Short mmCIF file of C-alpha atoms in Angstrom, two decimals:
data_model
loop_
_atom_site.label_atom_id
_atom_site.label_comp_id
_atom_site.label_asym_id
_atom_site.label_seq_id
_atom_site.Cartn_x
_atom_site.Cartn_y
_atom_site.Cartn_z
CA UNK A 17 32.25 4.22 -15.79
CA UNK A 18 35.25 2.44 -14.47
CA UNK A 19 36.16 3.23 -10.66
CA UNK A 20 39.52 3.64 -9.27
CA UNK A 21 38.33 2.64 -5.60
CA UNK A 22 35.27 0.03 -4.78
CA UNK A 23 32.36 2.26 -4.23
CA UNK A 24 28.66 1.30 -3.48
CA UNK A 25 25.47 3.24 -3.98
CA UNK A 26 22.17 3.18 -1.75
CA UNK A 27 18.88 5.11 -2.00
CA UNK A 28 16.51 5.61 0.90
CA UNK A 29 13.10 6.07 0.04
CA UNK A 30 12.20 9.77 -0.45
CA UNK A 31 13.32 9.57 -4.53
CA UNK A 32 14.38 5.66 -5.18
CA UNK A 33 13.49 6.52 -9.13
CA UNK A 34 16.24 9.02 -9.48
CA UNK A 35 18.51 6.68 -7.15
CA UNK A 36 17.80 4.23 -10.01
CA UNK A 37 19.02 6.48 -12.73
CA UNK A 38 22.09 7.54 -11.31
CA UNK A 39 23.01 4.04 -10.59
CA UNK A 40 22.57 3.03 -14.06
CA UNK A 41 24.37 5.96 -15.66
CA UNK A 42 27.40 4.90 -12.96
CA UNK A 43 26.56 0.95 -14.56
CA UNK A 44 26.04 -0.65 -11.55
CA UNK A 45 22.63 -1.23 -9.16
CA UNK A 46 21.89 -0.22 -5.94
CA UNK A 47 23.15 -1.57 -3.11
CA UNK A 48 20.74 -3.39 -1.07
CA UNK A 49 18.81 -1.78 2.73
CA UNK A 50 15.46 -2.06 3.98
CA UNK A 51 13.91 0.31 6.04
CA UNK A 52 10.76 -0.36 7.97
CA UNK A 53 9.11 1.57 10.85
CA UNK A 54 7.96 0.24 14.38
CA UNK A 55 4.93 0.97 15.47
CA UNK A 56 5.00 4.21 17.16
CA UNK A 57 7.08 6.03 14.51
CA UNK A 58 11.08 4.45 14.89
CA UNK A 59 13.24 4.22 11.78
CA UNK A 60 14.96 0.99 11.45
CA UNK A 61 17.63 0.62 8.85
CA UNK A 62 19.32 -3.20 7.69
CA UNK A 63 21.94 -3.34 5.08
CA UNK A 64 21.86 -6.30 3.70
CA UNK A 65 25.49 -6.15 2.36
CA UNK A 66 29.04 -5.78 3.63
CA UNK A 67 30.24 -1.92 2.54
CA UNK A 68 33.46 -2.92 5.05
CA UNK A 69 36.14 -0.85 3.04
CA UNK A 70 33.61 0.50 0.15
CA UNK A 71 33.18 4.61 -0.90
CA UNK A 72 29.80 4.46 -0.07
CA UNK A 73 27.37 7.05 -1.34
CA UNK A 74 23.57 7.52 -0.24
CA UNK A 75 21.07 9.17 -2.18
CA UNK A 76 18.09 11.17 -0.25
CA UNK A 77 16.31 13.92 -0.78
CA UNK A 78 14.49 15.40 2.24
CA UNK A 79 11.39 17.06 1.05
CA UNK A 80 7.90 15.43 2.61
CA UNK A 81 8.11 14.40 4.57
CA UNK A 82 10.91 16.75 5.25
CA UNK A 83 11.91 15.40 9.05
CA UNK A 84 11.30 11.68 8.72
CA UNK A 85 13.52 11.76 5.46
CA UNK A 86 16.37 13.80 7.41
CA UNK A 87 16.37 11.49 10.24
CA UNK A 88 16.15 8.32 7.88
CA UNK A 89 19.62 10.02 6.55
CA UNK A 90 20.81 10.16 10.06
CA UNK A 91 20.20 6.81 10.86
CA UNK A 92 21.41 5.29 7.53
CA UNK A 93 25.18 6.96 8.41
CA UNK A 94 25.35 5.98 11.52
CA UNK A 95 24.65 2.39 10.18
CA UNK A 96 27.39 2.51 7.57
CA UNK A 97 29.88 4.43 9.98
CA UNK A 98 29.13 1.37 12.23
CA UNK A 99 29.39 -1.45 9.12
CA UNK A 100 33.04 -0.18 8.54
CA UNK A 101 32.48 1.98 5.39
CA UNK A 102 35.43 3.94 4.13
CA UNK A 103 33.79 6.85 3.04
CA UNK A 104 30.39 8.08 3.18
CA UNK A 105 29.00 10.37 0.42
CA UNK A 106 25.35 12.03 1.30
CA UNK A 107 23.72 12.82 -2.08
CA UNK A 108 20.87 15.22 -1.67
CA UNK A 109 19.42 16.03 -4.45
CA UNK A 110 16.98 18.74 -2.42
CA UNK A 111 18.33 19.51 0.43
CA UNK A 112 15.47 20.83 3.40
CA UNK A 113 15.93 23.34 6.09
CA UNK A 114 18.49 25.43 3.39
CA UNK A 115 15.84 28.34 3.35
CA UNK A 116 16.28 28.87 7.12
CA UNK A 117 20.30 30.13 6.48
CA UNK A 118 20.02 32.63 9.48
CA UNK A 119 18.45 34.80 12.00
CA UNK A 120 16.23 37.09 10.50
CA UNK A 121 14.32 37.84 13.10
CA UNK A 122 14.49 38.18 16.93
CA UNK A 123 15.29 34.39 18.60
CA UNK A 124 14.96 32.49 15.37
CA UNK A 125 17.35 29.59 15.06
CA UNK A 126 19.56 28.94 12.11
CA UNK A 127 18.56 25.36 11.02
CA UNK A 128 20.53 24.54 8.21
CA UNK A 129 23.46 25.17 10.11
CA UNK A 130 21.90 22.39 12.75
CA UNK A 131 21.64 20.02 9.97
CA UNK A 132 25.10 20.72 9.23
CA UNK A 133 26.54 19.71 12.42
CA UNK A 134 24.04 16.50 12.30
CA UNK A 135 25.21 14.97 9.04
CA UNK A 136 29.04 15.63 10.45
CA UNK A 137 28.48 14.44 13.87
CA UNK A 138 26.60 11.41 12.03
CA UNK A 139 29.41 10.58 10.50
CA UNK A 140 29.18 11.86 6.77
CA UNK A 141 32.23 12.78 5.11
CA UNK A 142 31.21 14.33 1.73
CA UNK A 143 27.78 16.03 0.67
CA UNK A 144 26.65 15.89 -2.85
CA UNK A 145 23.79 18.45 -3.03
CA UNK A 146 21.58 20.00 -6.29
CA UNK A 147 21.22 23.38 -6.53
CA UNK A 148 21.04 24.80 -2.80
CA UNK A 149 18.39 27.83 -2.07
CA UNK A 150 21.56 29.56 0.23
CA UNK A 151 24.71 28.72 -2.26
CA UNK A 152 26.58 29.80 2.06
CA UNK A 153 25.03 26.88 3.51
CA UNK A 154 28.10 25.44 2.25
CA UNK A 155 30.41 27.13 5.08
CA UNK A 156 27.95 25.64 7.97
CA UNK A 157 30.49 22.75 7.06
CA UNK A 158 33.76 21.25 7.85
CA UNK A 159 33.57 18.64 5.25
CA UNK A 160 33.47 18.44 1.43
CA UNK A 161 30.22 20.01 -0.03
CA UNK A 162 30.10 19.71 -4.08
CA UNK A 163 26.54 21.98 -4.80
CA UNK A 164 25.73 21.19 -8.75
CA UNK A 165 23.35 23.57 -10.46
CA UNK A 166 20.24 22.91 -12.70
CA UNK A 167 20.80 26.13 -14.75
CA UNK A 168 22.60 23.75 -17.92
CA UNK A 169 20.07 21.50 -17.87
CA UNK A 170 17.34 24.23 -18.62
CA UNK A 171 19.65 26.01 -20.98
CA UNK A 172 19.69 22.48 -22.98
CA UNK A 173 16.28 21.95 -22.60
CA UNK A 174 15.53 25.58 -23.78
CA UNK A 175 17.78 25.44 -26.63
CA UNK A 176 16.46 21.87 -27.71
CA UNK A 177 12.89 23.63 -27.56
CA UNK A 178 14.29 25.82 -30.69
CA UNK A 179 12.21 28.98 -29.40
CA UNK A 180 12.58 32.27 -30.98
CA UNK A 181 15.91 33.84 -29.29
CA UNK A 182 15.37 36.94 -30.56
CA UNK A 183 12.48 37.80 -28.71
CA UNK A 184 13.13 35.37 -25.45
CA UNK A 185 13.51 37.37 -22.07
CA UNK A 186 14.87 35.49 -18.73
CA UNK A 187 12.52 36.75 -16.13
CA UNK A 188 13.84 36.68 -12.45
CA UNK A 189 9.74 36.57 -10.69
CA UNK A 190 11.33 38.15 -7.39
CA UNK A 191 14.12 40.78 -7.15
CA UNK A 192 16.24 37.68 -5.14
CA UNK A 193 16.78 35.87 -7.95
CA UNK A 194 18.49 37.85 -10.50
CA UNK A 195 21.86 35.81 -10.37
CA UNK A 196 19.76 32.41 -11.27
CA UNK A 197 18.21 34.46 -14.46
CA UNK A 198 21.42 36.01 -15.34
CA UNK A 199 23.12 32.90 -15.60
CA UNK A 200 20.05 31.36 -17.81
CA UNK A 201 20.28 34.76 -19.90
CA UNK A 202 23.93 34.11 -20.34
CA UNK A 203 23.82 30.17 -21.77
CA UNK A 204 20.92 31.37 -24.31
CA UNK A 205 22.33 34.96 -25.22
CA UNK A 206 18.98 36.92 -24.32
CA UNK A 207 18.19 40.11 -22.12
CA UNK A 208 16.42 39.62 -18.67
CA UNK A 209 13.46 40.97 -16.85
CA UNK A 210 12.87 41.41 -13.28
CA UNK A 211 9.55 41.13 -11.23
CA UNK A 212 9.10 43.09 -8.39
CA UNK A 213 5.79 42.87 -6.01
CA UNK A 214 4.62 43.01 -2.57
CA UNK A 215 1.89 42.64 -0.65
CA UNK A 216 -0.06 45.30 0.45
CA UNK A 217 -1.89 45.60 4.46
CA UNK A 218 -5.33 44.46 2.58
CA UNK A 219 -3.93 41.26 1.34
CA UNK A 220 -3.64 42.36 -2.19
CA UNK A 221 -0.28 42.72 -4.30
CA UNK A 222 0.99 45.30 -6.27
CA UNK A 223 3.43 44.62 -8.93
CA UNK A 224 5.81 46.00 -11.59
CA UNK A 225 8.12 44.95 -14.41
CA UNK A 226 11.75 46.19 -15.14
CA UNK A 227 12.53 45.32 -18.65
CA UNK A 228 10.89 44.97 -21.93
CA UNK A 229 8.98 41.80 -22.14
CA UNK A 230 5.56 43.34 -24.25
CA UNK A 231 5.33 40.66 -27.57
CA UNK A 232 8.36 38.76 -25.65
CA UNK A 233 8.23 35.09 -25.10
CA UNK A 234 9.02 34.87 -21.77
CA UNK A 235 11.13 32.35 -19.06
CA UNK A 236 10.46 32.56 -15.30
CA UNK A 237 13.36 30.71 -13.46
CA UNK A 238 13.53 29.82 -9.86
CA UNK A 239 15.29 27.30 -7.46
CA UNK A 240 12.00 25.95 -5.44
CA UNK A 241 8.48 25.99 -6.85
CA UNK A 242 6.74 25.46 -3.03
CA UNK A 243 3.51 27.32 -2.63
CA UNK A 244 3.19 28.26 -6.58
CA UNK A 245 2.97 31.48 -5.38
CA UNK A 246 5.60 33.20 -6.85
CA UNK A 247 5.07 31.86 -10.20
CA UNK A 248 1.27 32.18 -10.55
CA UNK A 249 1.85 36.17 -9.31
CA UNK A 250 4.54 36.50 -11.64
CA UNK A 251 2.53 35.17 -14.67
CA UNK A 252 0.04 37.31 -14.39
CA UNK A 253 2.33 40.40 -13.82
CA UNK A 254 4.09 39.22 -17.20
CA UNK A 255 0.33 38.64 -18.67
CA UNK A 256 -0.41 41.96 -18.12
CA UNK A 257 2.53 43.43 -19.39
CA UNK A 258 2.09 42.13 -22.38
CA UNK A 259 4.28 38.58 -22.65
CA UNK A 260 3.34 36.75 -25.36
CA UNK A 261 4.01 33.22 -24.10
CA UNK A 262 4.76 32.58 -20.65
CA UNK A 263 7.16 29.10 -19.37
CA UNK A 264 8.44 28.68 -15.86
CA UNK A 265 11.53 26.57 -14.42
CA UNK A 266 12.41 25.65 -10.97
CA UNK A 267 15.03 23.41 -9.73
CA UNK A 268 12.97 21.33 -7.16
CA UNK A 269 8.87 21.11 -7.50
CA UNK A 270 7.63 20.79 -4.13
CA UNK A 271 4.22 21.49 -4.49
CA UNK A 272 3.21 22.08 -1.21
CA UNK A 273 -0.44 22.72 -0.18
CA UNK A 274 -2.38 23.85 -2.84
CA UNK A 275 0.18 24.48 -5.02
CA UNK A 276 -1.30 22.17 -7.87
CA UNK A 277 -4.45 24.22 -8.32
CA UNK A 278 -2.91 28.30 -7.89
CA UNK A 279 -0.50 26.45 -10.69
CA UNK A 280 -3.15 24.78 -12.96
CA UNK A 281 -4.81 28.15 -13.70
CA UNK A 282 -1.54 30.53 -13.55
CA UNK A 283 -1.33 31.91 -17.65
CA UNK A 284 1.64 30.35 -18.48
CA UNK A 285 2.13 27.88 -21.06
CA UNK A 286 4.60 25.10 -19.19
CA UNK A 287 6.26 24.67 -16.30
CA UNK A 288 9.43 22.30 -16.23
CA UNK A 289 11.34 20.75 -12.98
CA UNK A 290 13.84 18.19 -12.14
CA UNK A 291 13.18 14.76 -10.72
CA UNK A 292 15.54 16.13 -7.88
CA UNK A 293 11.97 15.10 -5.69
CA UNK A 294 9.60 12.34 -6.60
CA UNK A 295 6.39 13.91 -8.02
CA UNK A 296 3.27 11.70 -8.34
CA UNK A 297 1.87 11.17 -12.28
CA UNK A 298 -0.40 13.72 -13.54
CA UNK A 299 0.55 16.76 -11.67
CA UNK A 300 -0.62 19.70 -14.00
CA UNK A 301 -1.48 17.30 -16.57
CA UNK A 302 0.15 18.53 -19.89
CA UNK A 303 1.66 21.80 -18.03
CA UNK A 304 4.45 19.75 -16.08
CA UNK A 305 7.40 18.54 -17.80
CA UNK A 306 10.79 17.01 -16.09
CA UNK A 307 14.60 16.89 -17.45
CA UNK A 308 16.21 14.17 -15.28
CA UNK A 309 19.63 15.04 -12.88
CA UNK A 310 20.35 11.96 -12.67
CA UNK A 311 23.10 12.48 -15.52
CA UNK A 312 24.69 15.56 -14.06
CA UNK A 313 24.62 13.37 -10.53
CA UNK A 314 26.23 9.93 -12.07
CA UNK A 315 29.02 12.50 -13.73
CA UNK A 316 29.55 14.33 -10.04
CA UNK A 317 30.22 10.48 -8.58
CA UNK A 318 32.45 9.53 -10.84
CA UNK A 319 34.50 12.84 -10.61
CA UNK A 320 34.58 12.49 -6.82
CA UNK A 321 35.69 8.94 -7.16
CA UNK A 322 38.02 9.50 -9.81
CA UNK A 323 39.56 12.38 -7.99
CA UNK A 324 38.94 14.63 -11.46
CA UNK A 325 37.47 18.58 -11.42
CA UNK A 326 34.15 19.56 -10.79
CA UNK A 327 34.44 22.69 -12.61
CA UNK A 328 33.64 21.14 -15.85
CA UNK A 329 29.37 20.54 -14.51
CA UNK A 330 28.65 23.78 -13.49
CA UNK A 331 29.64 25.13 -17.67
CA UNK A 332 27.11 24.68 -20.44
CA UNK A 333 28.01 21.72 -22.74
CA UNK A 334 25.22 22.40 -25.75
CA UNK A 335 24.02 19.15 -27.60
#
């Protein structure tokens, strides 16, 4: 890719392997920072190159450790701001605190619209972000936000797969995520299904399916796979109904807690992230499989340096 401006690219350490991948889809390597910790907990940052005058872009996700990797962020801005950078470009690939979009009950703070106003009082002047859970996060700013979604890359992955079309259902696993399975419906030309449970006093669920999914090969699609929760219910819901295979996609795998295990014996076949966080080898074994953003990422860069449309990324371009 050829530049119009001089630009530079870090990565912080929460995801340094997809750092590495955008970098070398853009064709050039990462600019150089070390960052070490005292001993009672303080972030210290050193770049280790001028960026006086460069477009300067920083790539950090903030899952876990969610607050460490926000204020490593923080501190990395300020440093640039302070170095003489032209431009600074946050690139979050999963972007923390999104879920908490507003006050839904009594007293509760609205958090994402905090780290809003710390990224712009930082100093940030663009945010690069992959698929946010709250799509209005992007109003708690006064600044650029450019929010990519992972929906093409399943579609391609999907279609690559050469499953059976004619009998492949979308399934939305909870009622709030019928627009995500819609638009995966859409790129592969199939009905959807919609999973609807709750938990009763007791501790159990109860749940139902609307849509035809008996004999049906079967697609969950979400935007975080945290608890494995959601997916391991829905599985069963769509076992039970009669699915006869089961896959699952989510944007970011978190995997918090025990996610690993409630996943490793949920009835569906494969489950299939991005490398928007760093996951450790062997998670679910054979189960797991990862398409890469960096692509879609590099491509966002580019446009932003090049001044070009966005537009085009959010489409389905089938291989």
């Amino acid at each position: 890719m050829t530049n119009q401006e001089p630009m530079k690219i870090f990565s912080l350490q929460a995801n340094r392997p997809l750092a590495e991948k955008i970098a070398e889809h853009i064709g050039q390597p990462l600019g150089k920072c070390t960052v070490n910790q005292f001993s009672d907990g303080e972030i210290q940052i050193n770049i280790e190159e001028t960026v006086r005058g460069f477009n300067v872009f920083v790539v950090q996700a903030t899952n876990d450790s969610v607050n460490d990797n926000w204020l490593e962020l923080l501190i990395m801005i300020d440093a640039l701001k302070r170095a003489s950078a032209k431009s600074i470009c946050v690139v979050i690939p999963y972007y923390g605190y999104a879920r908490q979009d507003r006050t839904a009950k009594p007293r509760e703070p609205i958090t994402a619209k905090l780290v809003a106003n710390l990224l712009q009082v930082a100093g940030a002047d663009r945010v690069l972000t992959l698929d946010l859970h709250a799509v209005q996060v992007q109003g708690f700013f006064d600044i650029p936000v450019d929010n990519l979604f992972t929906v093409p890359l399943f579609s391609n992955y999907y279609l690559e797969k050469n499953l059976d079309l004619d009998n492949l259902v979308v399934v939305a696993p909870k009622n709030s995520g019928i627009k995500r399975a819609r638009s995966l419906a859409t790129d592969l030309d199939v009905p959807i299904a919609i999973i609807d449970y709750f938990l009763e006093d007791d501790g159990t669920s109860t749940g139902y399916i609307i849509g035809d999914v008996k004999n049906k090969i079967c697609i969950m699609i979400d935007d975080i796979c945290n608890t494995g929760v959601t997916f391991s219910k829905g599985a069963e819901i769509l076992a039970e109904g009669g699915a006869k295979e089961i896959y699952a996609c989510a944007s970011h795998g978190i995997f918090s807690g025990n996610a690993k295990e409630i996943l490793a014996k949920a009835p569906f076949k494969e489950l299939c992230v991005t490398d928007s966080v760093l996951i450790e080898p062997g998670v679910l074994k054979d189960k797991l499989v990862q398409v890469s953003a960096a692509p879609l990422m590099a491509e966002a860069i580019h446009r932003i340096e090049t001044n070009t449309p966005m537009s085009p990324l959010f489409k389905l371009h089938k291989k």
